[in-house]
PDB file of C-alpha atoms in Angstrom:
ATOM      1  CA  UNK F   1      19.970  44.652 -52.588  1.00 68.00           C
ATOM      2  CA  UNK F   2      16.441  44.854 -51.412  1.00 73.00           C
ATOM      3  CA  UNK F   3      14.742  41.715 -49.718  1.00 88.00           C
ATOM      4  CA  UNK F   4      11.023  41.078 -49.825  1.00 94.00           C
ATOM      5  CA  UNK F   5       9.333  39.430 -46.960  1.00 96.00           C
ATOM      6  CA  UNK F   6       6.244  37.641 -46.354  1.00 96.00           C
ATOM      7  CA  UNK F   7       4.485  38.424 -43.193  1.00 98.00           C
ATOM      8  CA  UNK F   8       1.472  37.098 -41.548  1.00 98.00           C
ATOM      9  CA  UNK F   9      -0.257  39.774 -39.420  1.00 98.00           C
ATOM     10  CA  UNK F  10      -1.983  38.291 -36.454  1.00 97.00           C
ATOM     11  CA  UNK F  11      -4.646  40.895 -35.449  1.00 95.00           C
ATOM     12  CA  UNK F  12      -6.158  41.132 -32.119  1.00 91.00           C
ATOM     13  CA  UNK F  13      -9.969  42.631 -31.705  1.00 80.00           C
ATOM     14  CA  UNK F  14     -11.146  41.710 -35.270  1.00 83.00           C
ATOM     15  CA  UNK F  15     -14.461  40.490 -35.055  1.00 76.00           C
ATOM     16  CA  UNK F  16     -14.991  40.152 -31.564  1.00 78.00           C
ATOM     17  CA  UNK F  17     -17.103  42.210 -29.088  1.00 75.00           C
ATOM     18  CA  UNK F  18     -19.144  43.720 -31.797  1.00 77.00           C
ATOM     19  CA  UNK F  19     -16.329  45.063 -33.717  1.00 80.00           C
ATOM     20  CA  UNK F  20     -16.937  43.551 -37.276  1.00 86.00           C
ATOM     21  CA  UNK F  21     -14.845  44.029 -40.065  1.00 91.00           C
ATOM     22  CA  UNK F  22     -15.170  42.274 -43.526  1.00 91.00           C
ATOM     23  CA  UNK F  23     -11.928  40.648 -44.793  1.00 92.00           C
ATOM     24  CA  UNK F  24     -12.292  42.706 -48.078  1.00 94.00           C
ATOM     25  CA  UNK F  25     -12.234  45.740 -46.046  1.00 95.00           C
ATOM     26  CA  UNK F  26      -9.260  44.546 -44.003  1.00 95.00           C
ATOM     27  CA  UNK F  27      -7.339  43.485 -47.132  1.00 96.00           C
ATOM     28  CA  UNK F  28      -8.069  46.953 -48.762  1.00 97.00           C
ATOM     29  CA  UNK F  29      -6.691  48.781 -45.558  1.00 97.00           C
ATOM     30  CA  UNK F  30      -3.419  46.740 -45.797  1.00 97.00           C
ATOM     31  CA  UNK F  31      -3.259  47.503 -49.639  1.00 97.00           C
ATOM     32  CA  UNK F  32      -3.812  51.195 -48.769  1.00 98.00           C
ATOM     33  CA  UNK F  33      -0.571  50.928 -47.102  1.00 98.00           C
ATOM     34  CA  UNK F  34       1.394  49.737 -50.191  1.00 97.00           C
ATOM     35  CA  UNK F  35       1.761  46.346 -49.075  1.00 98.00           C
ATOM     36  CA  UNK F  36       1.868  43.671 -51.577  1.00 96.00           C
ATOM     37  CA  UNK F  37       0.192  40.309 -52.315  1.00 96.00           C
ATOM     38  CA  UNK F  38      -2.379  41.119 -49.530  1.00 97.00           C
ATOM     39  CA  UNK F  39      -4.489  38.208 -48.709  1.00 97.00           C
ATOM     40  CA  UNK F  40      -6.636  36.958 -45.272  1.00 95.00           C
ATOM     41  CA  UNK F  41      -7.538  33.761 -43.752  1.00 94.00           C
ATOM     42  CA  UNK F  42     -10.917  33.359 -42.102  1.00 89.00           C
ATOM     43  CA  UNK F  43     -12.691  35.952 -40.117  1.00 84.00           C
ATOM     44  CA  UNK F  44     -10.463  36.088 -37.075  1.00 82.00           C
ATOM     45  CA  UNK F  45      -7.805  38.678 -38.369  1.00 89.00           C
ATOM     46  CA  UNK F  46      -5.038  36.853 -40.193  1.00 95.00           C
ATOM     47  CA  UNK F  47      -3.445  39.166 -42.901  1.00 97.00           C
ATOM     48  CA  UNK F  48      -0.425  37.903 -45.253  1.00 97.00           C
ATOM     49  CA  UNK F  49       1.441  40.375 -47.388  1.00 97.00           C
ATOM     50  CA  UNK F  50       4.792  41.104 -48.738  1.00 97.00           C
ATOM     51  CA  UNK F  51       6.987  44.142 -48.290  1.00 97.00           C
ATOM     52  CA  UNK F  52      10.687  45.238 -48.405  1.00 96.00           C
ATOM     53  CA  UNK F  53      10.099  47.532 -45.619  1.00 95.00           C
ATOM     54  CA  UNK F  54      13.327  46.364 -43.227  1.00 94.00           C
ATOM     55  CA  UNK F  55      11.901  47.821 -39.982  1.00 96.00           C
ATOM     56  CA  UNK F  56       9.274  45.557 -38.433  1.00 96.00           C
ATOM     57  CA  UNK F  57       8.795  47.691 -35.416  1.00 96.00           C
ATOM     58  CA  UNK F  58       8.075  50.663 -37.689  1.00 98.00           C
ATOM     59  CA  UNK F  59       6.089  48.565 -39.822  1.00 98.00           C
ATOM     60  CA  UNK F  60       3.854  47.405 -37.167  1.00 98.00           C
ATOM     61  CA  UNK F  61       3.341  50.881 -35.781  1.00 98.00           C
ATOM     62  CA  UNK F  62       2.307  52.172 -39.333  1.00 98.00           C
ATOM     63  CA  UNK F  63       0.021  49.384 -39.741  1.00 98.00           C
ATOM     64  CA  UNK F  64      -1.672  50.057 -36.151  1.00 97.00           C
ATOM     65  CA  UNK F  65      -1.815  53.750 -36.607  1.00 98.00           C
ATOM     66  CA  UNK F  66      -3.661  53.190 -40.156  1.00 98.00           C
ATOM     67  CA  UNK F  67      -6.141  50.510 -38.676  1.00 96.00           C
ATOM     68  CA  UNK F  68      -7.103  52.710 -35.893  1.00 96.00           C
ATOM     69  CA  UNK F  69      -7.601  55.497 -37.978  1.00 97.00           C
ATOM     70  CA  UNK F  70      -9.840  53.626 -40.366  1.00 96.00           C
ATOM     71  CA  UNK F  71     -11.719  51.536 -37.814  1.00 95.00           C
ATOM     72  CA  UNK F  72     -12.030  53.873 -35.028  1.00 93.00           C
ATOM     73  CA  UNK F  73     -10.362  51.451 -32.349  1.00 93.00           C
ATOM     74  CA  UNK F  74      -6.785  50.317 -31.440  1.00 93.00           C
ATOM     75  CA  UNK F  75      -5.891  46.816 -33.231  1.00 94.00           C
ATOM     76  CA  UNK F  76      -2.762  45.217 -31.844  1.00 95.00           C
ATOM     77  CA  UNK F  77      -0.722  43.835 -34.724  1.00 97.00           C
ATOM     78  CA  UNK F  78       1.807  41.001 -34.131  1.00 97.00           C
ATOM     79  CA  UNK F  79       3.775  40.333 -37.211  1.00 98.00           C
ATOM     80  CA  UNK F  80       5.550  37.205 -37.780  1.00 98.00           C
ATOM     81  CA  UNK F  81       7.525  35.972 -40.989  1.00 97.00           C
ATOM     82  CA  UNK F  82       6.065  32.754 -42.977  1.00 97.00           C
ATOM     83  CA  UNK F  83       9.484  31.267 -41.667  1.00 96.00           C
ATOM     84  CA  UNK F  84       8.972  32.166 -38.155  1.00 97.00           C
ATOM     85  CA  UNK F  85       5.845  30.641 -37.794  1.00 97.00           C
ATOM     86  CA  UNK F  86       6.934  27.416 -39.568  1.00 97.00           C
ATOM     87  CA  UNK F  87      10.104  27.220 -37.265  1.00 97.00           C
ATOM     88  CA  UNK F  88       7.527  27.504 -34.373  1.00 96.00           C
ATOM     89  CA  UNK F  89       5.511  24.844 -35.430  1.00 97.00           C
ATOM     90  CA  UNK F  90       8.446  22.606 -36.385  1.00 97.00           C
ATOM     91  CA  UNK F  91       9.736  22.864 -33.041  1.00 95.00           C
ATOM     92  CA  UNK F  92       6.725  20.854 -31.624  1.00 96.00           C
ATOM     93  CA  UNK F  93       5.960  23.003 -28.648  1.00 96.00           C
ATOM     94  CA  UNK F  94       3.027  20.852 -27.611  1.00 97.00           C
ATOM     95  CA  UNK F  95       4.982  17.598 -27.887  1.00 95.00           C
ATOM     96  CA  UNK F  96       3.554  14.939 -25.441  1.00 93.00           C
ATOM     97  CA  UNK F  97       0.382  17.050 -24.472  1.00 95.00           C
ATOM     98  CA  UNK F  98      -2.517  14.804 -24.781  1.00 91.00           C
ATOM     99  CA  UNK F  99      -5.449  16.487 -26.500  1.00 91.00           C
ATOM    100  CA  UNK F 100      -8.907  15.496 -24.960  1.00 92.00           C
ATOM    101  CA  UNK F 101     -12.453  16.721 -25.249  1.00 92.00           C
ATOM    102  CA  UNK F 102     -11.373  19.421 -22.469  1.00 93.00           C
ATOM    103  CA  UNK F 103      -8.109  20.416 -23.711  1.00 95.00           C
ATOM    104  CA  UNK F 104      -7.250  22.991 -26.274  1.00 95.00           C
ATOM    105  CA  UNK F 105      -3.769  23.988 -27.472  1.00 97.00           C
ATOM    106  CA  UNK F 106      -3.231  27.624 -28.205  1.00 96.00           C
ATOM    107  CA  UNK F 107      -0.350  29.525 -29.605  1.00 97.00           C
ATOM    108  CA  UNK F 108      -0.324  33.019 -27.789  1.00 96.00           C
ATOM    109  CA  UNK F 109       1.740  35.505 -30.247  1.00 97.00           C
ATOM    110  CA  UNK F 110       3.438  38.521 -27.798  1.00 96.00           C
ATOM    111  CA  UNK F 111       4.328  41.735 -28.605  1.00 94.00           C
ATOM    112  CA  UNK F 112       7.135  41.497 -25.991  1.00 92.00           C
ATOM    113  CA  UNK F 113       8.960  38.820 -24.285  1.00 92.00           C
ATOM    114  CA  UNK F 114       6.832  37.336 -20.886  1.00 92.00           C
ATOM    115  CA  UNK F 115       8.147  38.687 -17.578  1.00 89.00           C
ATOM    116  CA  UNK F 116      11.341  37.167 -16.382  1.00 87.00           C
ATOM    117  CA  UNK F 117       9.913  36.525 -12.942  1.00 86.00           C
ATOM    118  CA  UNK F 118       6.941  34.325 -14.590  1.00 87.00           C
ATOM    119  CA  UNK F 119       7.946  30.775 -13.673  1.00 89.00           C
ATOM    120  CA  UNK F 120       7.307  28.324 -16.544  1.00 92.00           C
ATOM    121  CA  UNK F 121       5.639  26.150 -16.484  1.00 93.00           C
ATOM    122  CA  UNK F 122       2.849  28.305 -14.942  1.00 91.00           C
ATOM    123  CA  UNK F 123      -0.523  26.978 -14.057  1.00 90.00           C
ATOM    124  CA  UNK F 124      -3.275  29.624 -13.700  1.00 87.00           C
ATOM    125  CA  UNK F 125      -4.636  30.226 -10.035  1.00 85.00           C
ATOM    126  CA  UNK F 126      -8.009  28.440 -11.291  1.00 85.00           C
ATOM    127  CA  UNK F 127      -6.081  25.608 -13.264  1.00 86.00           C
ATOM    128  CA  UNK F 128      -7.869  26.642 -16.325  1.00 90.00           C
ATOM    129  CA  UNK F 129      -4.778  27.197 -18.341  1.00 91.00           C
ATOM    130  CA  UNK F 130      -1.061  26.080 -18.186  1.00 94.00           C
ATOM    131  CA  UNK F 131       1.867  28.111 -19.944  1.00 94.00           C
ATOM    132  CA  UNK F 132       3.976  25.300 -20.813  1.00 96.00           C
ATOM    133  CA  UNK F 133       6.741  26.931 -22.770  1.00 95.00           C
ATOM    134  CA  UNK F 134       7.567  30.341 -24.225  1.00 94.00           C
ATOM    135  CA  UNK F 135       9.947  32.246 -26.362  1.00 91.00           C
ATOM    136  CA  UNK F 136      10.430  35.923 -27.117  1.00 87.00           C
ATOM    137  CA  UNK F 137       7.501  35.875 -29.558  1.00 93.00           C
ATOM    138  CA  UNK F 138       4.866  33.336 -28.359  1.00 96.00           C
ATOM    139  CA  UNK F 139       3.744  31.533 -25.490  1.00 96.00           C
ATOM    140  CA  UNK F 140       2.451  27.716 -25.667  1.00 97.00           C
ATOM    141  CA  UNK F 141      -0.757  27.384 -23.549  1.00 96.00           C
ATOM    142  CA  UNK F 142      -2.650  24.441 -22.833  1.00 96.00           C
ATOM    143  CA  UNK F 143      -6.349  25.365 -22.256  1.00 95.00           C
ATOM    144  CA  UNK F 144      -8.514  23.082 -19.668  1.00 93.00           C
ATOM    145  CA  UNK F 145     -12.291  23.787 -20.636  1.00 91.00           C
ATOM    146  CA  UNK F 146     -14.763  24.203 -17.904  1.00 84.00           C
ATOM    147  CA  UNK F 147     -18.099  23.130 -18.536  1.00 82.00           C
ATOM    148  CA  UNK F 148     -16.933  22.878 -22.129  1.00 79.00           C
ATOM    149  CA  UNK F 149     -16.023  26.657 -22.307  1.00 80.00           C
ATOM    150  CA  UNK F 150     -12.782  28.402 -22.422  1.00 79.00           C
ATOM    151  CA  UNK F 151     -12.931  30.902 -19.687  1.00 72.00           C
ATOM    152  CA  UNK F 152     -10.838  33.642 -21.037  1.00 68.00           C
ATOM    153  CA  UNK F 153      -8.839  35.857 -18.956  1.00 69.00           C
ATOM    154  CA  UNK F 154      -5.309  37.015 -18.131  1.00 73.00           C
ATOM    155  CA  UNK F 155      -3.002  34.219 -19.488  1.00 81.00           C
ATOM    156  CA  UNK F 156      -0.041  35.297 -17.673  1.00 83.00           C
ATOM    157  CA  UNK F 157      -1.162  37.116 -14.814  1.00 73.00           C
ATOM    158  CA  UNK F 158      -1.213  41.034 -14.261  1.00 77.00           C
ATOM    159  CA  UNK F 159       2.618  41.377 -14.713  1.00 78.00           C
ATOM    160  CA  UNK F 160       2.302  41.132 -18.619  1.00 86.00           C
ATOM    161  CA  UNK F 161       1.966  44.766 -20.226  1.00 87.00           C
ATOM    162  CA  UNK F 162       2.243  43.683 -23.825  1.00 91.00           C
ATOM    163  CA  UNK F 163      -0.163  42.614 -26.433  1.00 92.00           C
ATOM    164  CA  UNK F 164      -1.384  39.135 -27.033  1.00 92.00           C
ATOM    165  CA  UNK F 165      -3.445  37.464 -29.652  1.00 93.00           C
ATOM    166  CA  UNK F 166      -4.007  33.910 -29.718  1.00 93.00           C
ATOM    167  CA  UNK F 167      -4.594  31.121 -32.171  1.00 95.00           C
ATOM    168  CA  UNK F 168      -5.355  27.336 -31.731  1.00 94.00           C
ATOM    169  CA  UNK F 169      -2.643  25.319 -32.619  1.00 97.00           C
ATOM    170  CA  UNK F 170      -4.588  23.466 -35.395  1.00 95.00           C
ATOM    171  CA  UNK F 171      -5.595  27.146 -36.895  1.00 96.00           C
ATOM    172  CA  UNK F 172      -2.021  28.514 -36.616  1.00 97.00           C
ATOM    173  CA  UNK F 173      -1.222  25.169 -38.854  1.00 97.00           C
ATOM    174  CA  UNK F 174      -3.932  26.166 -41.609  1.00 97.00           C
ATOM    175  CA  UNK F 175      -2.780  29.883 -41.381  1.00 97.00           C
ATOM    176  CA  UNK F 176       0.831  28.907 -42.142  1.00 97.00           C
ATOM    177  CA  UNK F 177      -0.436  26.496 -45.055  1.00 97.00           C
ATOM    178  CA  UNK F 178      -2.489  29.374 -46.632  1.00 96.00           C
ATOM    179  CA  UNK F 179       0.197  31.981 -46.241  1.00 96.00           C
ATOM    180  CA  UNK F 180       2.512  29.698 -48.121  1.00 94.00           C
ATOM    181  CA  UNK F 181       0.311  29.598 -51.003  1.00 90.00           C
ATOM    182  CA  UNK F 182       1.135  31.723 -54.033  1.00 79.00           C
TER     183      UNK F 182
END
């Protein structure tokens, strides 16, 4: 029996740094791979699709290779099932964190777990962010804006060699809601 899975592809390096990709083109690239029900949400590289391909790692490599060939630069792809994202949000990883005008809540999707020697909670040397929790697939980061801006940098220090793409918590909630729509 074949099982069809609905994935959310969280893409890194889409529509940042002068690398502009229209969502219509991005959806077409996913459809070229034979993936079903391809849809996208906002311009930051969130694609939903269905597949019966059982090997997530092989699927990820296939998508990354196709995107790089078509776009001319690497695009890290972090695949999560709709159920996995729902479970992540249901766990309320930011419970008890007070949101203010200078605080943002961010889900950092990870290609591999954080280094075992990264003590969590972890506060960056400049105090601009705190990693308050993590599991194998995501880290939960509280951003402290400086002069109203998020100073992007290495979230986990130099010891993390995997790919990371981040979404604000409220955006992640909207992505999940959109992915659940037929």
